[in-house]
XYZ file of C-alpha atoms in Angstrom:
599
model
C -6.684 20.791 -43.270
C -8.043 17.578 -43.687
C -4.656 16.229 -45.311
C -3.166 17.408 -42.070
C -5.542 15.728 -39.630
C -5.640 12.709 -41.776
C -1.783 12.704 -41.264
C -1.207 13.356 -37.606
C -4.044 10.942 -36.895
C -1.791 8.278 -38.365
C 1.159 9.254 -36.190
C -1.227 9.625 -33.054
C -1.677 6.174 -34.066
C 1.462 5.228 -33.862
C 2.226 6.826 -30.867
C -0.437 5.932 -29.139
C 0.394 1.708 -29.684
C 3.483 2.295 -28.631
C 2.314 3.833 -25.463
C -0.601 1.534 -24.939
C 2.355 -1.464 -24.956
C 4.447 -0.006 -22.322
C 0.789 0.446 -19.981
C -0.140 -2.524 -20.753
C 3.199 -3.700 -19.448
C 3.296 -1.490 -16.170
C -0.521 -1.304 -14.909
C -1.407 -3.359 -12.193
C -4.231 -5.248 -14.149
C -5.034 -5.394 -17.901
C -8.774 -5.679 -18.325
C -10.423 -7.471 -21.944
C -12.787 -4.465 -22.185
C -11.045 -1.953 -24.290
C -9.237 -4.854 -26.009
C -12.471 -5.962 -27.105
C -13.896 -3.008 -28.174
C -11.049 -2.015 -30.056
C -11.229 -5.407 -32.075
C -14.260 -5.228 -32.707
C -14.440 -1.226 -33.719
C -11.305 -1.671 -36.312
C -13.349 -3.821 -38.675
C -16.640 -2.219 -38.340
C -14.647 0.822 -39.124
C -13.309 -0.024 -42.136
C -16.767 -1.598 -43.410
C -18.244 1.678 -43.013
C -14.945 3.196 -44.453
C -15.681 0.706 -47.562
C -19.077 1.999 -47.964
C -18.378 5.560 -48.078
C -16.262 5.054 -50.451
C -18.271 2.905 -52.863
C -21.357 4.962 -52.141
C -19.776 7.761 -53.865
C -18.548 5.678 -56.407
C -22.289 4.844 -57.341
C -23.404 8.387 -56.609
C -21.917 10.118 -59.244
C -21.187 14.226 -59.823
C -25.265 14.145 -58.463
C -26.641 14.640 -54.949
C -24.501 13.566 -52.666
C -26.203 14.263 -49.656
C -25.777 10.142 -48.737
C -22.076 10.659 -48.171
C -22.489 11.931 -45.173
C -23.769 8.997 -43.426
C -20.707 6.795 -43.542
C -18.839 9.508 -41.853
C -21.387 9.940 -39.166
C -21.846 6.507 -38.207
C -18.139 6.412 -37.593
C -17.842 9.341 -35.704
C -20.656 7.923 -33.531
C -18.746 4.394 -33.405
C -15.361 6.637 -32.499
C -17.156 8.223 -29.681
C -18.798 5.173 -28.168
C -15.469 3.481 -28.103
C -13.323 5.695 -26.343
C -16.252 6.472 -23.643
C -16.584 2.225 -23.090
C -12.486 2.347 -22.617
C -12.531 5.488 -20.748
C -15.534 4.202 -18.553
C -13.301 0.959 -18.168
C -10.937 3.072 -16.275
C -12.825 5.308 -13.899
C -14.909 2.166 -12.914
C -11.981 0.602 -11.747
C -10.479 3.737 -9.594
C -14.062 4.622 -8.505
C -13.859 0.619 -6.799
C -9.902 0.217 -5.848
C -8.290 3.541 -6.365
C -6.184 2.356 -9.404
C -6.447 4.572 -12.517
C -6.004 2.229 -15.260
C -3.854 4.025 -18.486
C -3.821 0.950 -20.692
C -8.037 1.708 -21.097
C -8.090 5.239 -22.150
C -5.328 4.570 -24.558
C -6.609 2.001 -26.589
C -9.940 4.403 -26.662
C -7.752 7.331 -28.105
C -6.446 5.260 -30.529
C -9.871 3.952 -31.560
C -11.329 8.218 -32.112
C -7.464 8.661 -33.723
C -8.389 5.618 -36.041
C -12.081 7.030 -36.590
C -10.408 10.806 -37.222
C -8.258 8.834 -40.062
C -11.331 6.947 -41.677
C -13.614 10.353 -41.909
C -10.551 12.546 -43.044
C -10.086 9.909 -45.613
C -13.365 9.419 -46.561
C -13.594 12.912 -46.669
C -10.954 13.406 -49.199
C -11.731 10.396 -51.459
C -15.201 11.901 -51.975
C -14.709 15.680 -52.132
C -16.493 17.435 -55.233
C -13.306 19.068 -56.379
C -11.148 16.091 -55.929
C -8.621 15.798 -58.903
C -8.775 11.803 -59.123
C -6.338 10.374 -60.111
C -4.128 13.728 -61.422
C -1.294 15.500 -59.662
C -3.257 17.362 -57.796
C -5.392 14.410 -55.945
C -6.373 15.763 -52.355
C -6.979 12.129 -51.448
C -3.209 10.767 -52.071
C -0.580 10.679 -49.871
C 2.541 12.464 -51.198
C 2.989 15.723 -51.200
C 0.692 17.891 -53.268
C 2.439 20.314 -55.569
C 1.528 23.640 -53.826
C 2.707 26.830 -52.015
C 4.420 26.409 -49.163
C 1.596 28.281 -46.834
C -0.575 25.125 -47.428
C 2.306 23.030 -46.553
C 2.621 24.673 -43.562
C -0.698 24.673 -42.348
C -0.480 21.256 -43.388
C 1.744 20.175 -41.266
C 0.824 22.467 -38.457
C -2.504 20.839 -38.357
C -0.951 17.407 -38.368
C 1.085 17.923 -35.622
C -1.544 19.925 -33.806
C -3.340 16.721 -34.227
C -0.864 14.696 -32.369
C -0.474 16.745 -29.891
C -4.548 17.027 -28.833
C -4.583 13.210 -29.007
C -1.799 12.512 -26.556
C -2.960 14.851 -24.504
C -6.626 13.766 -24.120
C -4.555 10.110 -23.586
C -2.501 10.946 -20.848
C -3.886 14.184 -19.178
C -6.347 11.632 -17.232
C -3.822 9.050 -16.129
C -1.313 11.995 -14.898
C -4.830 13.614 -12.777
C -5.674 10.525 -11.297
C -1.908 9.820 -9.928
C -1.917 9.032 -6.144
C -2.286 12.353 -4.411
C 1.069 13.416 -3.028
C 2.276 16.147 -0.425
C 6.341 16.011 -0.279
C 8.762 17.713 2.577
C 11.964 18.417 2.831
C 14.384 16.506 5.251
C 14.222 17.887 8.427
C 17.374 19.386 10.303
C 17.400 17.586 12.844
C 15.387 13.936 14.339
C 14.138 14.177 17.901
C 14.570 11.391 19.845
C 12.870 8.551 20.484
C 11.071 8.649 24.181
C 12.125 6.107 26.386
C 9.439 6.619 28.908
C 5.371 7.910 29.285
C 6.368 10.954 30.597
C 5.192 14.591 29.682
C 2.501 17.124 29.317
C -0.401 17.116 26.490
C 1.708 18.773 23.204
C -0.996 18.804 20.962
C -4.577 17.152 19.830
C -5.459 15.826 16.490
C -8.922 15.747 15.602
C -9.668 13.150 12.812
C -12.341 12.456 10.913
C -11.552 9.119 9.467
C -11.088 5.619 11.551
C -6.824 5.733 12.357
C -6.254 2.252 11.096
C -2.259 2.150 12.044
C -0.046 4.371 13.981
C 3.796 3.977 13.858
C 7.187 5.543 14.054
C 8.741 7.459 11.575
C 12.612 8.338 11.068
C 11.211 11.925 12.154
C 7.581 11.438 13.614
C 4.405 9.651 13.586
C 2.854 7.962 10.550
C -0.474 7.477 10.582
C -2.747 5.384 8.282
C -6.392 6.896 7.912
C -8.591 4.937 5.667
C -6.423 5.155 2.294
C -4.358 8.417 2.866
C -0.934 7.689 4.872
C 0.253 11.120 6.420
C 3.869 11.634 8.292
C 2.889 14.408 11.285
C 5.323 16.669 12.814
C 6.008 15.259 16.198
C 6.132 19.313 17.551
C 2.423 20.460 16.748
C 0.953 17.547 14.779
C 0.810 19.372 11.402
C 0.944 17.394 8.495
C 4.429 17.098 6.621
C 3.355 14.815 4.019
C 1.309 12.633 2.821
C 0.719 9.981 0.316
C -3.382 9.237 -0.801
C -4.936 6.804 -3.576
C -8.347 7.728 -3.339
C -10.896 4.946 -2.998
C -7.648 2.417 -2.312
C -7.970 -0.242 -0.020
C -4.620 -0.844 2.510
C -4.252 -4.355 3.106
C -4.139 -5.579 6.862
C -0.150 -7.154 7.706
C -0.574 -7.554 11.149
C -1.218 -11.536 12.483
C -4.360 -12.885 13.149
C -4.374 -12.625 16.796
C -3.587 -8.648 16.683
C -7.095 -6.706 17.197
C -5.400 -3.609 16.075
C -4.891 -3.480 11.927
C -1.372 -2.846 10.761
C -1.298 -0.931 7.176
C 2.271 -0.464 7.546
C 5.558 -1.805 8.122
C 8.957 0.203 8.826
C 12.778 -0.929 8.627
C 14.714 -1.042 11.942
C 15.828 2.312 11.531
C 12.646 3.580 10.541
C 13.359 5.378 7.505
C 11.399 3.242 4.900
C 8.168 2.562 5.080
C 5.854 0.115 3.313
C 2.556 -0.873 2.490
C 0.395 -2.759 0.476
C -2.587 -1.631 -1.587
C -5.051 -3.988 -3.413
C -5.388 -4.318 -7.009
C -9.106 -4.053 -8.337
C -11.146 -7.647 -7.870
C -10.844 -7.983 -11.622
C -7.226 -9.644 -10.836
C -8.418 -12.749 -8.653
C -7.415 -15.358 -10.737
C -7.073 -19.252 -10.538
C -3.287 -20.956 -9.940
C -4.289 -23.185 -13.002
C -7.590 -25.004 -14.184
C -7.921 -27.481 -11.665
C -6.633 -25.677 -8.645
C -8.055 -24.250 -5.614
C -5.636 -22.135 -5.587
C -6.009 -18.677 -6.337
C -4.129 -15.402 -6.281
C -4.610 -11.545 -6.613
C -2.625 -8.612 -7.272
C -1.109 -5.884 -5.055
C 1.091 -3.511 -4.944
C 3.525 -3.071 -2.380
C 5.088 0.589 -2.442
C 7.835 2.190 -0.165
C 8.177 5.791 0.888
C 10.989 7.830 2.600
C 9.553 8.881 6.221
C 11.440 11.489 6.417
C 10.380 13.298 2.868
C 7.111 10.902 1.730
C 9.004 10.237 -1.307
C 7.702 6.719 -2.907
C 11.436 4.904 -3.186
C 9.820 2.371 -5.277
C 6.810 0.305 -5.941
C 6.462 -3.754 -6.955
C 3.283 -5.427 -8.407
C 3.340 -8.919 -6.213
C 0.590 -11.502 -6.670
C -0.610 -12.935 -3.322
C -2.192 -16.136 -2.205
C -6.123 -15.019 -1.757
C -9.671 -16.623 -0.957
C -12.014 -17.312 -3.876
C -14.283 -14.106 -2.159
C -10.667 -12.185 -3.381
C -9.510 -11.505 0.037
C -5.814 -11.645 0.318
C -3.751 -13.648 2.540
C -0.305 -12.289 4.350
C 2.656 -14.433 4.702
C 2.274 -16.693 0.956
C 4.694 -13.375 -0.029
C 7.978 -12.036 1.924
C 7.877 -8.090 2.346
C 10.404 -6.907 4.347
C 12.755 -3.908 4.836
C 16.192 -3.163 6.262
C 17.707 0.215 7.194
C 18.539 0.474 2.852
C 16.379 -2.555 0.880
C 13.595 -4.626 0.547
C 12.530 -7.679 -0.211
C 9.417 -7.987 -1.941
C 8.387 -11.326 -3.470
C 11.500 -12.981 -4.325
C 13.288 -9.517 -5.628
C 15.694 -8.022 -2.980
C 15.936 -3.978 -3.948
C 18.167 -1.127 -3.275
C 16.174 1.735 -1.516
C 18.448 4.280 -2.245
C 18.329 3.863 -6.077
C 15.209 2.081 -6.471
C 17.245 -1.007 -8.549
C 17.348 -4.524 -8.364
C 19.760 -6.070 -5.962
C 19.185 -10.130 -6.477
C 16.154 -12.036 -7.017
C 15.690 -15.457 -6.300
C 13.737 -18.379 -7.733
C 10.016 -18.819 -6.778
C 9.534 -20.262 -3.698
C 5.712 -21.634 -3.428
C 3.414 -21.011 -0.606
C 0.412 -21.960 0.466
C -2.621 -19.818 2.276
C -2.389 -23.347 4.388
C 0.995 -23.044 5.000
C 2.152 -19.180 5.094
C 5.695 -19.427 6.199
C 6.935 -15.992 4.288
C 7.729 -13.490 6.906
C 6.268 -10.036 6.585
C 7.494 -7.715 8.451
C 10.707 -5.279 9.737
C 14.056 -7.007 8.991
C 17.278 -7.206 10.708
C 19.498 -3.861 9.834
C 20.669 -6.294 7.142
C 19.346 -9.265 7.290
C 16.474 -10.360 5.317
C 14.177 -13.464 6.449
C 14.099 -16.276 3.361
C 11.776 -18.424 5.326
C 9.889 -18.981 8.620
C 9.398 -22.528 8.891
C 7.034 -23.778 11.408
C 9.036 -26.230 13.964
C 6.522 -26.163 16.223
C 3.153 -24.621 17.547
C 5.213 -21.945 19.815
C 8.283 -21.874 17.440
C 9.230 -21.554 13.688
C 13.105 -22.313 12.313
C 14.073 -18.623 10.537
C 16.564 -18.792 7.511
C 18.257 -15.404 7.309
C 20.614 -14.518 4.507
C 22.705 -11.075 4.756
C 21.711 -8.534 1.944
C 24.860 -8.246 0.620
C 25.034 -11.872 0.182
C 22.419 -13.670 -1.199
C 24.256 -17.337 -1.135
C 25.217 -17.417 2.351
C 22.572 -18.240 4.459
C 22.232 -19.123 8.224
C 19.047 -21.379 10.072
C 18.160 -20.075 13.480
C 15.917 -22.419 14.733
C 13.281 -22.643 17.868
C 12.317 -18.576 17.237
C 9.746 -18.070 19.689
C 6.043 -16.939 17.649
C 2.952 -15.918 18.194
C -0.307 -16.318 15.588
C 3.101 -18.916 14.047
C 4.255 -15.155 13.456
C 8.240 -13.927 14.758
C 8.369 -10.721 15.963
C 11.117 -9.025 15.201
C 11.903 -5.603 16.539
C 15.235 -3.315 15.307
C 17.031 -6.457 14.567
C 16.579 -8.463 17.716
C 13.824 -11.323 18.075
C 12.936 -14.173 20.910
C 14.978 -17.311 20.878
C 14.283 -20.032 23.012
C 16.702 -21.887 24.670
C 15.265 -24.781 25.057
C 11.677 -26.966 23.548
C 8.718 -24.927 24.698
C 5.791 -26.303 26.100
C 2.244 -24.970 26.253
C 1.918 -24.912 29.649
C 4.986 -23.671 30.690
C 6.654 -21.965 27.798
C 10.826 -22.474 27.826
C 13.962 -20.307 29.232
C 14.132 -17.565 26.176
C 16.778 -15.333 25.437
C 16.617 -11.593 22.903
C 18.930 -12.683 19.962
C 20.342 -10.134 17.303
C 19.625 -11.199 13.567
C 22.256 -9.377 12.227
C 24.624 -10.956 14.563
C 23.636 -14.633 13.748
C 23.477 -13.940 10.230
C 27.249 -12.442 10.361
C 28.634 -15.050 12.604
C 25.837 -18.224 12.687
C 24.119 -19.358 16.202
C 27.226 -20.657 18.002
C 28.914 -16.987 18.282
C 26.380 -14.938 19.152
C 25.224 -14.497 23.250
C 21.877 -13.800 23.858
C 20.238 -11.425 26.270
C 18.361 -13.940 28.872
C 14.405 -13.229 29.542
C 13.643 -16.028 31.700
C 10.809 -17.758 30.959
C 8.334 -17.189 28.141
C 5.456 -18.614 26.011
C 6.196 -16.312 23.340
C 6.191 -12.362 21.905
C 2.993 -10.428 22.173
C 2.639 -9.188 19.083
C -0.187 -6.157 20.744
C 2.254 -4.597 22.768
C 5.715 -4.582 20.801
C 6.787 -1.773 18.958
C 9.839 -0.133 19.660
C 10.961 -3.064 22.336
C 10.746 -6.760 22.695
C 7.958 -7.914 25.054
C 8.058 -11.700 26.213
C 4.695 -13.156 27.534
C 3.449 -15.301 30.263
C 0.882 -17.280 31.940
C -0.742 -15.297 35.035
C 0.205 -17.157 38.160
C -2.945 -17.743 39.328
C -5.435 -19.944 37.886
C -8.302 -18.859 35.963
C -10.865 -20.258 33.534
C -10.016 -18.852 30.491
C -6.294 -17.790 31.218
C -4.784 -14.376 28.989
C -1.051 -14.284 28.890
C 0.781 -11.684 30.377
C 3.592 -9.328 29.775
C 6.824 -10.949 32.066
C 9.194 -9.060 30.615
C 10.912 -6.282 27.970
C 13.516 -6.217 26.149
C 14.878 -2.390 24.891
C 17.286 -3.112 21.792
C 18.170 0.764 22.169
C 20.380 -0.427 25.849
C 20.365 -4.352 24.919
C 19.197 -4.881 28.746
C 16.015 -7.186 29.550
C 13.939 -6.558 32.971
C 10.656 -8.049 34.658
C 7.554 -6.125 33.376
C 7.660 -5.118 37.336
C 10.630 -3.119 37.333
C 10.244 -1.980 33.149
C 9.995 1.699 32.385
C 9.161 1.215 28.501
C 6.823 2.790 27.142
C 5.259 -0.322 25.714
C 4.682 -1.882 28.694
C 2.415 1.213 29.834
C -0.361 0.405 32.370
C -3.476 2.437 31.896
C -6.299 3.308 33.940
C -9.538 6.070 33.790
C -11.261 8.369 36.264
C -14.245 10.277 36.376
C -14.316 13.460 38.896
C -16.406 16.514 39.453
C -15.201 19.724 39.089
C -15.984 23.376 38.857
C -19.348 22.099 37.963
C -18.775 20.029 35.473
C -17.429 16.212 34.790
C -13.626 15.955 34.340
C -12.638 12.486 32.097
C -9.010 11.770 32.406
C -6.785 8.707 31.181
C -3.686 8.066 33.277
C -0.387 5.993 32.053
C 1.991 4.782 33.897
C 5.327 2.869 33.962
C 5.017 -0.249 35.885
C 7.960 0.436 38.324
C 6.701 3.757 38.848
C 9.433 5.737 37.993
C 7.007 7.755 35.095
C 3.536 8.777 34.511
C 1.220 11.444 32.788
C -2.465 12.271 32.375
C -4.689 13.388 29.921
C -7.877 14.604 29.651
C -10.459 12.756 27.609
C -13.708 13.336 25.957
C -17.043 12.124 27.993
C -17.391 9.415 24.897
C -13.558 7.840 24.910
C -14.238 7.476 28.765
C -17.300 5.764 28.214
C -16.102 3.943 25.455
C -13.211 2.655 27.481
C -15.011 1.750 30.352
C -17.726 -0.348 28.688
C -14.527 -2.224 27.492
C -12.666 -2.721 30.902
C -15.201 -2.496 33.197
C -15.111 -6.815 33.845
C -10.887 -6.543 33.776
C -9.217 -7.823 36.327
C -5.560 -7.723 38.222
C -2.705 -7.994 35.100
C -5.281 -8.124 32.454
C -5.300 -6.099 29.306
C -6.620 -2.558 29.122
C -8.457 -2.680 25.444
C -8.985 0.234 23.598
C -6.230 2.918 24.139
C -3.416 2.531 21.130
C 0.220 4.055 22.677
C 2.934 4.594 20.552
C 6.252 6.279 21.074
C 7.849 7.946 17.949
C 10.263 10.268 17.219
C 9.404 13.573 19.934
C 6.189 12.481 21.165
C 4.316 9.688 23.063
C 1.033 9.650 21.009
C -2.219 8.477 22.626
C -5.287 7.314 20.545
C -8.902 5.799 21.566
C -10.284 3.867 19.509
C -13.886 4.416 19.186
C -17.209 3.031 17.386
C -16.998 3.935 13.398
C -20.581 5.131 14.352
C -19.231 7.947 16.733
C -20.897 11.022 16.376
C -17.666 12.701 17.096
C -14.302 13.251 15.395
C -11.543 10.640 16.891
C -8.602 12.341 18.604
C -5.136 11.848 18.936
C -3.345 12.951 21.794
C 0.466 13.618 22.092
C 2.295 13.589 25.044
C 6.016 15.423 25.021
C-alpha cells in the first residue's frame, strides 16, 4: 500500500505542475503566497526527509519509537501548506469574487509532495525491510511478487491520483460563476416605439438595480454582481449570470448619474461587462511612473441564452487607491465581435479576428471609446478636437487596414454616443453658447463609403448628445430659451434609427423622450400614489401606481423643478415587449425596490 501511494503521489505530482502552469497562465492574478510557501516547504521537506532517514540509520534493530517524528512533522508541514494556499484563494473570492485555481494547486502538490516523503520514509525504515536484497520494499522497480499485490499496488496508486486531483480541482469547478442558461426563444417581441400600455407585471427586488437595458429578447438587469435576462411577458427570470462578491465596473461617462454595468451591440444580442480583478493586481507602469494599471475582465454573454461567448483579461489605466478608469481601453461590440483591448474577436466562435499593436493611453487623456459599435464598425480612436467634439477613426471589422476619420462628432463628458450605428455629427464648429447645425450620421455608412458619400439626417441645432436619456434613439440637446442662473440643457430633438426620421422633442413620440409627472389623491379611504408618462406630442401615455415611499422619494427630488427641467429619479427603458419603469430609491429603504413593466 505504501509502494502504491508513494507511486501515485509522484504522478499527482506531475500532474498537478502541469496543471498549476496552465492556471497560472489563465487566472486573472497570480499571487507570491503559495509560490512562497511552496519554496520554502520543498526544502524543509526534504531536511526532515534526511533526518528520518539517518535517524534510523543511528537507531538500529532497537526502539524505534523516534521514527515517527520525522513523519509527523511533515505531515503537519503538508497540512499547513495546502491550508496557507487554499486560504490564499478563498481570501481573494471572499474580497472580488475571483476563485483563484493557481493557489490550491500548488497546495495539493505540496500534501502530494509530503504523501511522497512519509511513504518513503516509511518504507526506508520499515522493520522488515529487505535492504538492499530483491525484495527491498523501499526501491522502486517492481518487487518480485504475486500479481494480487501488484494489483492493489497499482490500484492504490492510481486511487491516489485520482483523490489528489480531485481535492485540486473540485474547489475551483464549485466556485465557478453561478450560471442559469435558456434556450432561444421562438420568437423576439418587438421593440415598443411608444409609453403606451397597462401595468404587465411588478418585480420586487431586493438588491440596488444598478443598470437596466435591452436584450435581443427582454430586459437585462444588473443587481449588485448577478446580471439576470427577464422575460419581457411576466418578469420571470430566464437566466442569469452571478460571481458572488464581484464588483461590476461603472462604463457609463462621468456626467451620467445613473451607473452603466453593461454595454450591448446594435442589435442587442451580445452583451458585455466588466468585472474587477482582486486589488492584489494594481501595479505600477514601471519604477518611476505614476502610472498605474489593474486587471479586469471583460466577459460577453448571448442575451438571448446567457451563454458567456467569451471572456478577455484587459489591464486598465487605474488610480493609486486601485480604482479603474474607462476609456484608457476600447470595449466595444457589433451585431457578431468585439473589440477588447487591441484584440478584435469573433462572437460566434469565440476566436481571434485581428489584433493590433498597443496603442497607449492615458487616465489624462482617455480617448478609447467604450461603448456599442456600428453593426460593423469598430471605433480605433476618439480623439478630442475640441471641448464639444472628438475626431472618431472607424475601421470596418472585416478590414482591419482600411480605416476612415470622421471628424467634429458631437460629445458629451468628451464621450460619443453612439446608438444602433448612428451618432451626432456636426456640421459645422460648435460653440458653447450656441452649439452648431448637427446632423444623425450612420457609422457603418461612413466607414463603407468615407464622409463625402454619406447624407446625414439634419437635427438643427445642438450642443451635443445627452448621454441620460439615449438608449434606443438619438437625443440632441439644447440650451433652454430663457435665461437662467445656472442653465441645464434640454432635449431639442430625437432621432429613431429604427425609421431614420429626426423631430423636435415637441412633436417626438419616443419613448426616451418620456415626460413624467406624480400625483397624490384620496380614495376609498385611503391615499392613491400614481406616476404618469407621457409622450411629449401627446399622442401616448400610461399610469402606474406607486408605493407611498417612491412618491415621496420622487417628490423630495422634483419638488424645486421647473418648466423643461429634468424629472430625477424614475429610470425608463424600452426593451424587447415591455416599457419597464424603475424608482430609484435610498440603499437605506426599508422596502424592496420595484420594477414596473408597462405592455
Amino acid at each position: 500500500m505504501l509502494r502504491g501511494i508513494r507511486a501515485g503521489a509522484l504522478l499527482a505530482i506531475v500532474a498537478l505542475v502541469v496543471l498549476a502552469v496552465r492556471f497560472l497562465a489563465q487566472d486573472i492574478i497570480v499571487t507570491n503566497e503559495p509560490l512562497v510557501t511552496a519554496v520554502l516547504f520543498v526544502p524543509v521537506t526534504l531536511v526532515m526527509w534526511g533526518f528520518g532517514v539517518t535517524i534510523s540509520w543511528d537507531l538500529g534493530p532497537g526502539p524505534r519509537g523516534n521514527l515517527a517524528t520525522a513523519p509527523v512533522i511533515i505531515a503537519v508541514l503538508s497540512i499547513a501548506a495546502m491550508a496557507l494556499c487554499t486560504g490564499c484563494s478563498v481570501r481573494v473570492a471572499a474580497d472580488s469574487g475571483f476563485f483563484l485555481g493557481h493557489p490550491v494547486i500548488i497546495g495539493v502538490v505540496c500534501l502530494c509532495s509530503g504523501a511522497l516523503a512519509i511513504s518513503d520514509l516509511l518504507l526506508r525504515t520499515h522493520p522488515s525491510r529487505d535492504s538492499g536484497g530483491p525484495r527491498d520494499t523501499a526501491h522502486w522497480r517492481p518487487l518480485p511478487t504475486d500479481a494480487t499485490s501488484h494489483t492493489a499496488t497499482a490500484l492504490t496508486g492510481l486511487l491516489s491520483v485520482v483523490l489528489a486531483l480531485a481535492v485540486a480541482l473540485v474547489p475551483t469547478w464549485v466556485a465557478r460563476p453561478i450560471q442559469q442558461l435558456a434556450p432561444k426563444p421562438p420568437e423576439i417581441p418587438a421593440m415598443p416605439a411608444t409609453v403606451a400600455g397597462d401595468l404587465a407585471w411588478t418585480l420586487d427586488l431586493d438588491e440596488d438595480v444598478d443598470t437596466i437595458t435591452a436584450g435581443a429578447a427582454g430586459p437585462i438587469l444588473a443587481d449588485g454582481s448577478r446580471i439576470l435576462g427577464l422575460d419581457p411577458a411576466d418578469g420571470s427570470t430566464r437566466w442569469t449570470y452571478h460571481r458572488p462578491n464581484a464588483q461590476l465596473l461603472n462604463l457609463s461617462a462621468s456626467n451620467v448619474r445613473t451607473p452603466t454595468r453593461i454595454i450591448t451591440g446594435p442589435d442587442h444580442h451580445y452583451a458585455s461587462f466588466v468585472t474587477l480583478a482582486p486589488e492584489d493586481s494594481l501595479r505600477r507602469q514601471g519604477s518611476s511612473s505614476r502610472q498605474w494599471t489593474r486587471a479586469t475582465l471583460v466577459t460577453v454573454l448571448d442575451t438571448l441564452t446567457g451563454r458567456v461567448v467569451t471572456e478577455r483579461a484587459l489591464a486598465m489605466d487605474a488610480t493609486a487607491e486601485g480604482k479603474p478608469i474607462p476609456g484608457t481601453q476600447p470595449i466595444q461590440l457589433t451585431d457578431t465581435a468585439a473589440l477588447i483591448g487591441t484584440e478584435a474577436i469573433d462572437l460566434a466562435t469565440g476566436t481571434t479576428l485581428w489584433a493590433l499593436p498597443e496603442q497607449k493611453t492615458t487616465s489624462s487623456d482617455p480617448s478609447a471609446y467604450v461603448g456599442p459599435a456600428g453593426h460593423s464598425t469598430f471605433v480605433l480612436r476618439s480623439e478630442p478636437g475640441s471641448d464639444m467634439a472628438t475626431d472618431l477613426v472607424l475601421v470596418p471589422q472585416d478590414d482591419p487596414d482600411r480605416r476612415t476619420h470622421l471628424s467634429t462628432v458631437a460629445t458629451s463628458a468628451n464621450r460619443p454616443l453612439i446608438i444602433d450605428g448612428w451618432t451626432i455629427h456636426y456640421t459645422d464648429e460648435p460653440t458653447y453658447a450656441e452649439g452648431s447645425p448637427a446632423a444623425a450620421i450612420s457609422i457603418d455608412e461612413v466607414a463603407a463609403a468615407g464622409t463625402a458619400g454619406v447624407q446625414g439626417i439634419d437635427l438643427g441645432q445642438t450642443i451635443g448628445p445627452d448621454l441620460a436619456l439615449s438608449h434606443t434613439s438619438l437625443i440632441a440637446s439644447m440650451w433652454p430659451s430663457e435665461d437662467r442662473i445656472d442653465p441645464q440643457e434640454q432635449p431639442a430633438a430625437v432621432f429613431d434609427p429604427a425609421t431614420r426620421t429626426a423631430t423636435p422633442i415637441e412633436l417626438s413620440s419616443a419613448v426616451d423622450a418620456t415626460t413624467f409627472d406624480i400625483t397624490k389623491d384620496y380614495e376609498d379611504s385611503a391615499y392613491v400614489y400614481r406616476l404618469h408618462l407621457a409622450a411629449p406630442n401627446g399622442s401616448a401615455s400610461s399610469t402606474t401606481e406607486i408605493t407611498m415611499e417612491e412618491y415621496n422619494c420622487l417628490e423630495r427630488m422634483n419638488r424645486r423643478n421647473t418648466v423643461g427641467e429634468r424629472f430625477e429619479g424614475v429610470v425608463l427603458a424600452a426593451v424587447p415587449g415591455a416599457v419597464l419603469v424603475y424608482v430609484n430609491l435610498p440603499s437605506s429603504r426599508p422596502t424592496p425596490n420595484r420594477l414596473y413593466a408597462l405592455r
